[in-house]
Amino acid sequence: MKNYHQLFTFARNALENAYAPYSRFRVGAAVETDDGRIYTGCNVENVSYPCGTCAEAGAIAAMVCGGNKTIRRILITSDGSSPVTPCGACLQRISEFADADTEILLADRTGIRQTFKMAELLPNAFKEF
């Protein structure tokens, strides 16, 4: 059963723990796996910018650490007034554990604003054959 509200709540709670002293742009993500478990992540910046971590990467790492390998859906939210899409690297990270129909939900401060399928945001994902 789809429980978007629960995913939104988890992602917003993760956002509250984001470490973004440089950009002041906090992001939270919540991944729901095929067995219904939810894992969260937040962005973690570093003064050496390339060393930062995206919220999606943190949530995926927590999912893998928890023993899961399949993303059913992922919700991304931020402090911004409009939804943000995952960066290219995170789209590829999501793709590693997703299929073409995996839902990617984008939210602003108040709720979900857009829903995409993985294939819509990364139609030619690099996959090992």
XYZ file of C-alpha atoms in Angstrom:
129
model
C 0.000 0.000 0.000
C 1.323 3.412 -0.892
C 1.958 5.547 2.158
C 3.331 8.756 0.729
C 2.562 10.740 3.878
C 4.765 8.446 5.956
C 7.630 8.766 3.449
C 7.237 12.545 3.485
C 7.362 12.600 7.302
C 10.496 10.456 7.391
C 12.232 12.614 4.766
C 11.290 15.861 6.546
C 12.624 14.459 9.838
C 15.883 13.497 8.119
C 16.135 16.999 6.644
C 16.102 18.426 10.177
C 19.420 16.637 10.822
C 21.118 17.830 7.635
C 24.543 19.420 8.009
C 24.570 22.316 5.546
C 26.568 25.197 7.089
C 27.927 26.358 3.717
C 24.942 26.302 1.365
C 22.292 26.464 4.089
C 20.240 24.241 1.771
C 19.091 21.175 3.660
C 17.844 18.052 1.877
C 16.209 14.918 3.250
C 15.443 11.622 1.546
C 13.439 8.545 2.458
C 13.731 5.246 0.603
C 11.019 2.605 0.795
C 12.197 -0.895 -0.066
C 10.275 -3.744 -1.659
C 9.560 -5.187 1.811
C 8.119 -1.883 3.072
C 11.050 -0.791 5.229
C 12.035 2.880 5.188
C 15.573 4.263 5.331
C 16.497 7.917 5.532
C 19.395 10.198 4.716
C 20.278 13.872 4.794
C 22.880 15.939 3.025
C 26.188 16.350 4.824
C 28.402 19.139 3.554
C 32.139 19.495 3.949
C 34.330 22.559 3.578
C 35.985 20.611 0.739
C 32.822 20.624 -1.393
C 33.414 17.428 -3.385
C 33.574 15.504 -0.100
C 29.938 16.209 0.790
C 27.217 13.588 0.674
C 23.763 13.908 -0.861
C 20.677 12.895 1.115
C 19.818 10.218 -1.440
C 23.277 8.662 -1.133
C 22.923 8.534 2.649
C 19.508 6.877 2.468
C 20.746 4.324 -0.066
C 23.791 3.533 2.078
C 21.527 3.003 5.103
C 19.290 0.730 3.009
C 22.212 -1.420 1.879
C 23.595 -1.525 5.422
C 20.138 -2.695 6.559
C 20.323 -5.634 4.163
C 18.014 -4.365 1.420
C 18.819 -3.974 -2.261
C 15.568 -2.893 -3.950
C 14.090 0.615 -3.949
C 10.310 0.651 -4.387
C 10.124 4.449 -4.133
C 12.199 7.366 -2.906
C 11.053 10.773 -1.713
C 13.327 13.820 -1.763
C 12.504 17.083 0.023
C 14.388 20.285 0.748
C 14.154 23.675 2.402
C 13.436 25.210 -0.984
C 10.106 26.637 -2.039
C 9.908 24.206 -4.960
C 10.913 20.548 -5.350
C 14.432 19.560 -6.372
C 15.331 16.561 -8.478
C 18.226 14.261 -7.583
C 21.567 15.197 -9.118
C 22.912 13.048 -11.942
C 25.146 11.008 -9.637
C 22.223 10.282 -7.313
C 19.988 9.311 -10.221
C 22.615 6.744 -11.153
C 22.830 5.599 -7.510
C 19.047 5.181 -7.359
C 19.085 3.353 -10.687
C 21.482 0.761 -9.273
C 18.730 -0.460 -6.923
C 15.641 0.454 -8.958
C 13.781 -0.539 -12.071
C 12.180 1.632 -14.742
C 8.921 1.903 -12.748
C 10.452 2.883 -9.399
C 8.725 6.028 -8.153
C 10.715 9.173 -7.441
C 8.639 11.615 -5.398
C 9.660 15.272 -5.147
C 8.378 17.409 -2.297
C 8.612 20.963 -1.081
C 8.110 22.088 2.508
C 4.415 21.269 2.515
C 4.076 18.032 0.584
C 4.634 16.010 -2.547
C 4.501 18.112 -5.698
C 5.727 15.787 -8.461
C 5.987 12.059 -9.082
C 8.207 10.498 -11.725
C 9.161 7.003 -12.775
C 12.879 6.200 -12.806
C 12.804 5.847 -16.596
C 11.462 9.400 -16.951
C 14.340 11.027 -15.056
C 17.121 8.742 -16.300
C 15.874 7.114 -19.498
C 19.235 5.713 -20.581
C 20.664 4.668 -17.239
C 24.044 2.986 -17.309
C 23.362 -0.625 -16.300
C 25.584 -3.676 -16.257
C 24.265 -6.335 -18.596
